[in-house]
PDB file of C-alpha atoms in Angstrom:
ATOM      1  CA  ARG A   1      50.321  81.627  36.462  1.00 51.00           C
ATOM      2  CA  ALA A   2      53.493  80.220  37.771  1.00 53.00           C
ATOM      3  CA  ALA A   3      54.563  80.056  33.739  1.00 58.00           C
ATOM      4  CA  LYS A   4      53.919  83.309  33.605  1.00 58.00           C
ATOM      5  CA  GLY A   5      55.949  84.621  36.272  1.00 58.00           C
ATOM      6  CA  LEU A   6      53.114  84.986  38.923  1.00 63.00           C
ATOM      7  CA  SER A   7      52.346  83.823  42.140  1.00 75.00           C
ATOM      8  CA  PRO A   8      49.823  81.457  42.493  1.00 85.00           C
ATOM      9  CA  LEU A   9      45.899  82.357  43.728  1.00 91.00           C
ATOM     10  CA  ALA A  10      44.642  81.656  46.815  1.00 93.00           C
ATOM     11  CA  THR A  11      42.329  78.591  46.523  1.00 95.00           C
ATOM     12  CA  PRO A  12      39.135  80.731  47.587  1.00 97.00           C
ATOM     13  CA  VAL A  13      40.286  83.413  45.242  1.00 96.00           C
ATOM     14  CA  ARG A  14      40.951  80.325  42.368  1.00 95.00           C
ATOM     15  CA  VAL A  15      37.502  78.306  42.928  1.00 97.00           C
ATOM     16  CA  LEU A  16      35.718  82.089  42.537  1.00 98.00           C
ATOM     17  CA  ARG A  17      37.801  82.660  39.421  1.00 97.00           C
ATOM     18  CA  ASP A  18      37.027  79.357  37.774  1.00 97.00           C
ATOM     19  CA  ALA A  19      33.217  79.216  38.265  1.00 98.00           C
ATOM     20  CA  LEU A  20      33.083  82.898  36.550  1.00 98.00           C
ATOM     21  CA  ARG A  21      34.891  81.907  33.915  1.00 97.00           C
ATOM     22  CA  GLU A  22      32.488  79.058  33.035  1.00 97.00           C
ATOM     23  CA  ALA A  23      29.784  80.839  33.291  1.00 97.00           C
ATOM     24  CA  GLY A  24      31.297  83.298  30.926  1.00 97.00           C
ATOM     25  CA  ILE A  25      32.486  86.023  32.975  1.00 98.00           C
ATOM     26  CA  ASP A  26      36.224  87.240  32.853  1.00 96.00           C
ATOM     27  CA  ALA A  27      37.742  87.803  36.261  1.00 97.00           C
ATOM     28  CA  SER A  28      41.019  89.337  36.861  1.00 94.00           C
ATOM     29  CA  PRO A  29      42.963  89.688  40.033  1.00 95.00           C
ATOM     30  CA  VAL A  30      43.939  92.436  40.810  1.00 95.00           C
ATOM     31  CA  CYS A  31      47.557  91.561  41.664  1.00 95.00           C
ATOM     32  CA  ASP A  32      47.767  90.803  37.732  1.00 93.00           C
ATOM     33  CA  VAL A  33      46.751  94.368  36.250  1.00 94.00           C
ATOM     34  CA  THR A  34      48.709  96.443  39.068  1.00 96.00           C
ATOM     35  CA  GLU A  35      52.287  97.001  40.034  1.00 95.00           C
ATOM     36  CA  VAL A  36      53.541  98.952  43.437  1.00 96.00           C
ATOM     37  CA  ALA A  37      55.836 102.009  42.278  1.00 96.00           C
ATOM     38  CA  GLN A  38      58.569 102.047  44.880  1.00 96.00           C
ATOM     39  CA  PRO A  39      59.352  97.937  45.317  1.00 94.00           C
ATOM     40  CA  ARG A  40      60.581  99.123  48.780  1.00 96.00           C
ATOM     41  CA  TRP A  41      57.039  99.348  49.785  1.00 97.00           C
ATOM     42  CA  GLN A  42      55.272  96.526  48.642  1.00 96.00           C
ATOM     43  CA  PRO A  43      55.438  93.924  51.119  1.00 96.00           C
ATOM     44  CA  ALA A  44      54.381  96.297  53.560  1.00 97.00           C
ATOM     45  CA  ILE A  45      51.067  97.063  51.348  1.00 98.00           C
ATOM     46  CA  GLU A  46      50.464  93.861  50.422  1.00 96.00           C
ATOM     47  CA  SER A  47      50.466  93.035  53.903  1.00 97.00           C
ATOM     48  CA  TYR A  48      48.134  95.700  55.002  1.00 98.00           C
ATOM     49  CA  LEU A  49      45.604  94.776  51.732  1.00 97.00           C
ATOM     50  CA  GLY A  50      45.531  90.706  52.715  1.00 95.00           C
ATOM     51  CA  MET A  51      43.223  89.140  50.579  1.00 95.00           C
ATOM     52  CA  ASN A  52      42.052  92.503  48.588  1.00 97.00           C
ATOM     53  CA  ALA A  53      45.500  92.484  46.584  1.00 96.00           C
ATOM     54  CA  GLN A  54      43.740  89.161  45.114  1.00 96.00           C
ATOM     55  CA  ALA A  55      40.017  90.453  44.571  1.00 97.00           C
ATOM     56  CA  LEU A  56      39.015  89.674  41.088  1.00 97.00           C
ATOM     57  CA  VAL A  57      37.638  92.794  38.928  1.00 97.00           C
ATOM     58  CA  ILE A  58      35.177  91.802  37.008  1.00 97.00           C
ATOM     59  CA  SER A  59      32.973  94.099  34.669  1.00 96.00           C
ATOM     60  CA  ARG A  60      29.995  96.450  35.261  1.00 96.00           C
ATOM     61  CA  GLU A  61      27.776  94.388  33.384  1.00 97.00           C
ATOM     62  CA  ALA A  62      28.590  90.481  34.980  1.00 97.00           C
ATOM     63  CA  GLU A  63      28.664  92.302  38.255  1.00 97.00           C
ATOM     64  CA  GLU A  64      24.860  91.011  38.931  1.00 97.00           C
ATOM     65  CA  ASP A  65      25.648  87.623  37.560  1.00 98.00           C
ATOM     66  CA  ALA A  66      28.990  87.178  39.218  1.00 98.00           C
ATOM     67  CA  ILE A  67      27.518  87.576  42.759  1.00 97.00           C
ATOM     68  CA  ASP A  68      24.713  85.148  42.527  1.00 97.00           C
ATOM     69  CA  ILE A  69      27.558  82.558  40.981  1.00 97.00           C
ATOM     70  CA  ALA A  70      29.577  84.135  45.009  1.00 97.00           C
ATOM     71  CA  ARG A  71      26.725  83.150  47.142  1.00 97.00           C
ATOM     72  CA  ARG A  72      26.052  79.934  45.446  1.00 96.00           C
ATOM     73  CA  LEU A  73      29.965  79.353  46.342  1.00 96.00           C
ATOM     74  CA  GLY A  74      29.515  80.411  49.723  1.00 89.00           C
ATOM     75  CA  GLY A  75      31.872  79.072  52.493  1.00 93.00           C
ATOM     76  CA  ARG A  76      34.037  77.058  49.304  1.00 94.00           C
ATOM     77  CA  ALA A  77      34.816  80.779  47.899  1.00 95.00           C
ATOM     78  CA  ARG A  78      35.293  82.225  51.610  1.00 96.00           C
ATOM     79  CA  GLY A  79      37.474  84.996  51.669  1.00 95.00           C
ATOM     80  CA  ALA A  80      37.782  85.706  47.731  1.00 97.00           C
ATOM     81  CA  LYS A  81      36.132  89.045  46.778  1.00 97.00           C
ATOM     82  CA  LEU A  82      34.578  90.476  43.743  1.00 97.00           C
ATOM     83  CA  VAL A  83      35.368  94.340  43.004  1.00 97.00           C
ATOM     84  CA  LEU A  84      32.444  96.124  41.797  1.00 96.00           C
ATOM     85  CA  PRO A  85      33.071  98.350  39.732  1.00 96.00           C
ATOM     86  CA  SER A  86      29.411 100.039  39.967  1.00 96.00           C
ATOM     87  CA  ARG A  87      31.556 101.163  43.630  1.00 95.00           C
ATOM     88  CA  VAL A  88      34.732 102.145  42.665  1.00 94.00           C
ATOM     89  CA  HIS A  89      35.638 105.931  42.246  1.00 92.00           C
ATOM     90  CA  PRO A  90      38.754 107.707  41.229  1.00 91.00           C
ATOM     91  CA  TRP A  91      40.960 108.144  44.958  1.00 89.00           C
ATOM     92  CA  ARG A  92      42.689 111.195  45.636  1.00 90.00           C
ATOM     93  CA  GLY A  93      45.246 111.596  48.598  1.00 86.00           C
ATOM     94  CA  THR A  94      44.888 114.350  50.586  1.00 87.00           C
ATOM     95  CA  ALA A  95      46.541 113.542  53.624  1.00 82.00           C
ATOM     96  CA  PRO A  96      50.358 114.820  53.796  1.00 81.00           C
ATOM     97  CA  GLY A  97      53.377 112.784  53.028  1.00 87.00           C
ATOM     98  CA  LEU A  98      54.276 109.820  50.730  1.00 93.00           C
ATOM     99  CA  LEU A  99      50.582 107.727  50.930  1.00 97.00           C
ATOM    100  CA  ALA A 100      50.544 104.308  49.583  1.00 97.00           C
ATOM    101  CA  GLY A 101      48.069 104.594  47.207  1.00 97.00           C
ATOM    102  CA  GLU A 102      49.954 107.162  45.387  1.00 96.00           C
ATOM    103  CA  LEU A 103      52.439 103.898  44.663  1.00 97.00           C
ATOM    104  CA  ILE A 104      49.687 101.906  42.795  1.00 97.00           C
ATOM    105  CA  LYS A 105      50.080 101.980  39.554  1.00 96.00           C
ATOM    106  CA  GLY A 106      48.278  99.595  36.646  1.00 95.00           C
ATOM    107  CA  ASP A 107      46.217 100.418  32.672  1.00 93.00           C
ATOM    108  CA  ASP A 108      43.293  98.923  35.017  1.00 95.00           C
ATOM    109  CA  LEU A 109      41.682 101.942  36.471  1.00 96.00           C
ATOM    110  CA  ASP A 110      38.840  99.692  38.750  1.00 96.00           C
ATOM    111  CA  ALA A 111      41.683  97.922  39.869  1.00 97.00           C
ATOM    112  CA  VAL A 112      44.523 100.817  40.825  1.00 97.00           C
ATOM    113  CA  ASN A 113      41.181 102.757  42.304  1.00 97.00           C
ATOM    114  CA  PHE A 114      39.998  99.299  44.040  1.00 97.00           C
ATOM    115  CA  ILE A 115      43.481  99.025  46.120  1.00 98.00           C
ATOM    116  CA  ARG A 116      43.740 103.020  46.466  1.00 97.00           C
ATOM    117  CA  GLN A 117      40.696 103.246  48.241  1.00 97.00           C
ATOM    118  CA  THR A 118      41.068 100.290  50.204  1.00 97.00           C
ATOM    119  CA  LEU A 119      44.375 102.254  51.357  1.00 97.00           C
ATOM    120  CA  GLY A 120      42.740 104.813  51.285  1.00 94.00           C
ATOM    121  CA  GLN A 121      45.116 107.766  53.010  1.00 95.00           C
ATOM    122  CA  LEU A 122      47.727 105.415  54.903  1.00 97.00           C
ATOM    123  CA  ALA A 123      50.835 107.090  54.937  1.00 97.00           C
ATOM    124  CA  CYS A 124      54.461 105.327  54.292  1.00 98.00           C
ATOM    125  CA  VAL A 125      56.899 106.223  57.368  1.00 97.00           C
ATOM    126  CA  ASP A 126      60.438 105.504  57.968  1.00 97.00           C
ATOM    127  CA  THR A 127      60.206 106.214  61.873  1.00 97.00           C
ATOM    128  CA  VAL A 128      58.297 105.456  65.463  1.00 97.00           C
ATOM    129  CA  ALA A 129      58.145 108.900  65.400  1.00 97.00           C
ATOM    130  CA  GLU A 130      56.352 109.331  62.222  1.00 96.00           C
ATOM    131  CA  LEU A 131      53.963 106.063  62.726  1.00 96.00           C
ATOM    132  CA  ARG A 132      53.168 107.391  65.786  1.00 95.00           C
ATOM    133  CA  ALA A 133      51.618 110.906  64.970  1.00 94.00           C
ATOM    134  CA  SER A 134      50.282 109.557  61.902  1.00 93.00           C
ATOM    135  CA  LYS A 135      46.437 108.886  61.645  1.00 92.00           C
ATOM    136  CA  ALA A 136      46.972 106.000  59.612  1.00 96.00           C
ATOM    137  CA  ALA A 137      50.504 104.846  58.648  1.00 97.00           C
ATOM    138  CA  ILE A 138      52.397 102.013  57.776  1.00 98.00           C
ATOM    139  CA  MET A 139      56.358 101.127  57.973  1.00 98.00           C
ATOM    140  CA  GLU A 140      58.570  98.972  55.565  1.00 97.00           C
ATOM    141  CA  ASP A 141      58.614  96.717  57.894  1.00 97.00           C
ATOM    142  CA  GLY A 142      54.599  95.958  58.103  1.00 97.00           C
ATOM    143  CA  THR A 143      54.004  98.223  61.418  1.00 98.00           C
ATOM    144  CA  LEU A 144      50.772  99.839  61.289  1.00 98.00           C
ATOM    145  CA  SER A 145      49.183 102.743  63.045  1.00 97.00           C
ATOM    146  CA  LYS A 146      45.380 103.162  62.667  1.00 95.00           C
ATOM    147  CA  GLY A 147      43.065 105.249  64.845  1.00 91.00           C
ATOM    148  CA  MET A 148      44.629 104.470  68.704  1.00 94.00           C
ATOM    149  CA  THR A 149      46.654 100.927  68.088  1.00 96.00           C
ATOM    150  CA  ILE A 150      49.833 100.170  66.517  1.00 96.00           C
ATOM    151  CA  GLU A 151      49.777  96.925  64.797  1.00 97.00           C
ATOM    152  CA  PRO A 152      52.514  94.611  63.765  1.00 97.00           C
ATOM    153  CA  LEU A 153      51.030  92.980  60.548  1.00 96.00           C
ATOM    154  CA  GLY A 154      54.941  91.511  59.424  1.00 94.00           C
ATOM    155  CA  VAL A 155      55.204  91.374  55.744  1.00 94.00           C
ATOM    156  CA  PRO A 156      53.960  88.230  53.285  1.00 91.00           C
ATOM    157  CA  GLU A 157      56.946  85.810  52.377  1.00 85.00           C
ATOM    158  CA  ARG A 158      55.462  85.678  48.782  1.00 86.00           C
ATOM    159  CA  LEU A 159      54.313  88.589  46.836  1.00 90.00           C
ATOM    160  CA  VAL A 160      51.329  88.611  44.910  1.00 92.00           C
ATOM    161  CA  ILE A 161      50.899  92.340  43.316  1.00 93.00           C
ATOM    162  CA  GLY A 162      53.199  92.511  40.120  1.00 86.00           C
ATOM    163  CA  ARG A 163      55.425  89.987  38.059  1.00 54.00           C
ATOM    164  CA  GLN A 164      56.828  88.621  41.641  1.00 41.00           C
ATOM    165  CA  GLY A 165      55.907  84.777  40.723  1.00 36.00           C
ATOM    166  CA  ASP A 166      58.720  82.851  41.646  1.00 35.00           C
ATOM    167  CA  ASP A 167      57.247  78.932  41.043  1.00 29.00           C
TER     168      ASP A 167
END
């Protein structure tokens, strides 16, 4: 991955991806096939996504076999996620303002829509007043407003979405 300019995947994701490959199932991490259109929002978006940023996209035809493999791995793949294309649908932003989902781009529509659906109607806001007024919003520094709470997520040191590798 480093030779291709990609950040390393988490160990559980590598374990699952390798097991899928051994079974002849192609699995692409969503972080390899998507990007954030406005780089200033990428750290906050990745903080919100957590391990979802490294979820593995498989084909619809491979879903059942991939699930069986994941189940057999059990705790060795804890935290790794499979994107099931049969459950992914086109995302539509309906909240006012700039939505995080609008910033997700890529050619793999299952990966793009998975991330967009995971982000939901999360707004990208610049002020604490906007943060307080929004049902779901995040600031550049990773401060999240959702429901009745404010949560300081912070931002990751290493970014994984797109070609952000540094090793």
